[in-house]
Amino acid sequence: KQEVTQIPAALSVPEGENLVLNCSFTDSAIYNLQWFRQDPGKGLTSLLLIQSSQREQTSGRLNASLDKSSGRSTLYIAASQPGDSATYLCAVFDYKLSFGAGTTVTVRA
Amino acid sequence: EAEVAQSPRYKITEKSQAVAFWCDPISGHATLYWYRQILGQGPELLVQFQDESVVDDSQLPKDRFSAERLKGVDSTLKIQPAELGDSAMYLCASSLARDRSGGYTFGSGTRLTVV
């Protein structure tokens, strides 16, 4: 059974600092990995999708890397802003989408 | 931008009552998923449809939960009877790709509170 772990569970940083969010998974036989953002009480918004053949994906201030062989992905958010405050979820797709519990980020103005 | 529609957004129901949630995926998306997310945890898959067929319902508590997607478009998830432990966010998602290369698009969810 695929297990997805996200560390840390919570993170608080001052505005302008770079964010580093970690995701690890136990079974490397995945098709893709997706990072989502979730605001309190809301649904999930897709941020980045990385195929298993790719090493990284970038969108604006967001960059996600994937090391499938070691079962790790990292989401980098550059120059954080208060609007980046949310929970960030990592999900891997093998035969179904399995989620980590998320990292809750607070960016202090 | 195309969205996955869900209703209602919020639902409060008494224990032992029946409750139903509706989801309309993005047009053309053959794969539809229902997830349950307990506060502070990641979403967990309840059921997956490919067109109108159930592909995976191994985590669906079938004694009280049922799901259908009769014409392969919109879907309904039902709970009867509801229990206190069913309080959670119920999320619907859809995916276009049949070759497992595509990403998922999620709806805004239905927040269920059982009292």
CSV table of N, CA and C in Angstrom, one decimal, chain B residues 32-80:
chain,number,residue,atom,x,y,z
B,32,LEU,N,-14.2,9.7,-12.8
B,32,LEU,CA,-14.8,10.5,-11.7
B,32,LEU,C,-14.4,9.8,-10.4
B,33,TYR,N,-14.1,10.6,-9.4
B,33,TYR,CA,-13.7,10.0,-8.1
B,33,TYR,C,-14.4,10.8,-7.0
B,34,TRP,N,-14.8,10.0,-5.9
B,34,TRP,CA,-15.3,10.6,-4.7
B,34,TRP,C,-14.2,10.3,-3.6
B,35,TYR,N,-13.8,11.4,-2.9
B,35,TYR,CA,-12.9,11.3,-1.8
B,35,TYR,C,-13.6,11.9,-0.5
B,36,ARG,N,-13.1,11.4,0.6
B,36,ARG,CA,-13.5,11.9,1.9
B,36,ARG,C,-12.3,12.4,2.6
B,37,GLN,N,-12.4,13.6,3.2
B,37,GLN,CA,-11.3,14.2,3.9
B,37,GLN,C,-11.7,14.6,5.3
B,38,ILE,N,-11.2,13.9,6.3
B,38,ILE,CA,-11.4,14.2,7.7
B,38,ILE,C,-10.5,15.4,8.0
B,39,LEU,N,-10.9,16.3,8.9
B,39,LEU,CA,-10.2,17.5,9.3
B,39,LEU,C,-8.8,17.1,9.7
B,40,GLY,N,-7.8,17.8,9.1
B,40,GLY,CA,-6.4,17.6,9.5
B,40,GLY,C,-5.7,16.4,8.8
B,41,GLN,N,-6.5,15.7,7.9
B,41,GLN,CA,-5.9,14.6,7.1
B,41,GLN,C,-6.0,14.8,5.6
B,42,GLY,N,-5.3,14.0,4.9
B,42,GLY,CA,-5.4,14.1,3.4
B,42,GLY,C,-6.6,13.3,3.0
B,43,PRO,N,-7.1,13.7,1.8
B,43,PRO,CA,-8.3,13.0,1.2
B,43,PRO,C,-8.0,11.5,1.0
B,44,GLU,N,-9.1,10.7,1.2
B,44,GLU,CA,-9.0,9.2,1.0
B,44,GLU,C,-10.0,8.8,0.0
B,45,LEU,N,-9.6,8.0,-1.0
B,45,LEU,CA,-10.5,7.6,-2.1
B,45,LEU,C,-11.7,6.7,-1.5
B,46,LEU,N,-12.9,7.1,-1.9
B,46,LEU,CA,-14.1,6.2,-1.6
B,46,LEU,C,-14.4,5.4,-2.8
B,47,VAL,N,-14.6,6.0,-3.9
B,47,VAL,CA,-15.0,5.3,-5.1
B,47,VAL,C,-14.5,5.9,-6.4
B,48,GLN,N,-14.2,5.1,-7.4
B,48,GLN,CA,-13.7,5.6,-8.7
B,48,GLN,C,-14.6,5.0,-9.8
B,49,PHE,N,-15.0,5.9,-10.7
B,49,PHE,CA,-15.8,5.5,-11.8
B,49,PHE,C,-15.0,5.7,-13.1
B,50,GLN,N,-15.1,4.7,-14.0
B,50,GLN,CA,-14.7,4.9,-15.4
B,50,GLN,C,-16.0,4.9,-16.3
B,51,ASP,N,-16.3,6.0,-16.8
B,51,ASP,CA,-17.6,6.2,-17.5
B,51,ASP,C,-18.7,5.8,-16.4
B,52,GLU,N,-19.6,4.8,-16.7
B,52,GLU,CA,-20.6,4.5,-15.7
B,52,GLU,C,-20.3,3.4,-14.8
B,53,SER,N,-19.1,2.8,-15.0
B,53,SER,CA,-18.7,1.6,-14.3
B,53,SER,C,-17.8,1.9,-13.1
B,54,VAL,N,-18.1,1.2,-12.0
B,54,VAL,CA,-17.2,1.3,-10.8
B,54,VAL,C,-15.9,0.6,-11.0
B,55,VAL,N,-14.8,1.3,-10.9
B,55,VAL,CA,-13.5,0.7,-11.0
B,55,VAL,C,-12.9,0.3,-9.7
B,56,ASP,N,-13.1,1.1,-8.7
B,56,ASP,CA,-12.6,0.8,-7.3
B,56,ASP,C,-13.5,1.3,-6.3
B,57,ASP,N,-14.1,0.5,-5.5
B,57,ASP,CA,-14.9,0.9,-4.3
B,57,ASP,C,-14.5,0.2,-3.1
B,58,SER,N,-13.2,-0.2,-3.0
B,58,SER,CA,-12.7,-1.1,-2.0
B,58,SER,C,-12.8,-0.4,-0.6
B,59,GLN,N,-12.7,1.0,-0.6
B,59,GLN,CA,-12.7,1.7,0.7
B,59,GLN,C,-14.1,2.3,0.9
B,60,LEU,N,-15.1,2.0,0.2
B,60,LEU,CA,-16.4,2.5,0.4
B,60,LEU,C,-17.2,1.6,1.4
B,61,PRO,N,-17.6,2.2,2.5
B,61,PRO,CA,-18.4,1.4,3.5
B,61,PRO,C,-19.8,1.1,3.0
B,62,LYS,N,-19.8,-0.1,2.3
B,62,LYS,CA,-21.0,-0.4,1.5
B,62,LYS,C,-22.3,-0.7,2.3
B,63,ASP,N,-22.1,-0.8,3.6
B,63,ASP,CA,-23.3,-1.0,4.4
B,63,ASP,C,-24.2,0.2,4.5
B,64,ARG,N,-23.5,1.4,4.3
B,64,ARG,CA,-24.3,2.7,4.5
B,64,ARG,C,-24.0,3.6,3.3
B,65,PHE,N,-23.0,3.4,2.5
B,65,PHE,CA,-22.7,4.3,1.4
B,65,PHE,C,-23.0,3.7,0.1
B,66,SER,N,-23.5,4.5,-0.8
B,66,SER,CA,-23.7,4.0,-2.2
B,66,SER,C,-23.4,5.2,-3.1
B,67,ALA,N,-22.9,4.8,-4.3
B,67,ALA,CA,-22.6,5.8,-5.4
B,67,ALA,C,-23.0,5.3,-6.7
B,68,GLU,N,-23.5,6.3,-7.5
B,68,GLU,CA,-23.9,5.9,-8.9
B,68,GLU,C,-23.5,7.0,-9.9
B,69,ARG,N,-23.4,6.5,-11.1
B,69,ARG,CA,-23.0,7.4,-12.2
B,69,ARG,C,-23.7,6.9,-13.4
B,70,LEU,N,-25.1,7.0,-13.4
B,70,LEU,CA,-25.9,6.2,-14.3
B,70,LEU,C,-25.6,6.4,-15.8
B,71,LYS,N,-25.4,7.6,-16.3
B,71,LYS,CA,-25.2,7.9,-17.7
B,71,LYS,C,-23.7,8.2,-18.0
B,72,GLY,N,-22.9,8.0,-17.0
B,72,GLY,CA,-21.5,8.2,-17.2
B,72,GLY,C,-21.1,9.7,-17.2
B,73,VAL,N,-22.0,10.5,-16.7
B,73,VAL,CA,-21.7,12.0,-16.6
B,73,VAL,C,-21.7,12.4,-15.1
B,74,ASP,N,-22.8,12.9,-14.6
B,74,ASP,CA,-22.8,13.3,-13.2
B,74,ASP,C,-23.0,12.1,-12.3
B,75,SER,N,-22.7,12.4,-11.0
B,75,SER,CA,-22.7,11.3,-10.0
B,75,SER,C,-23.3,11.7,-8.7
B,76,THR,N,-23.9,10.7,-8.0
B,76,THR,CA,-24.5,11.0,-6.7
B,76,THR,C,-23.8,10.0,-5.7
B,77,LEU,N,-23.5,10.6,-4.5
B,77,LEU,CA,-23.0,9.8,-3.4
B,77,LEU,C,-24.0,9.9,-2.3
B,78,LYS,N,-24.4,8.7,-1.7
B,78,LYS,CA,-25.5,8.7,-0.7
B,78,LYS,C,-25.0,8.0,0.6
B,79,ILE,N,-25.4,8.5,1.7
B,79,ILE,CA,-25.1,7.9,3.0
B,79,ILE,C,-26.5,7.7,3.7
B,80,GLN,N,-26.7,6.4,4.1
B,80,GLN,CA,-27.9,6.1,4.8
B,80,GLN,C,-27.7,4.9,5.6
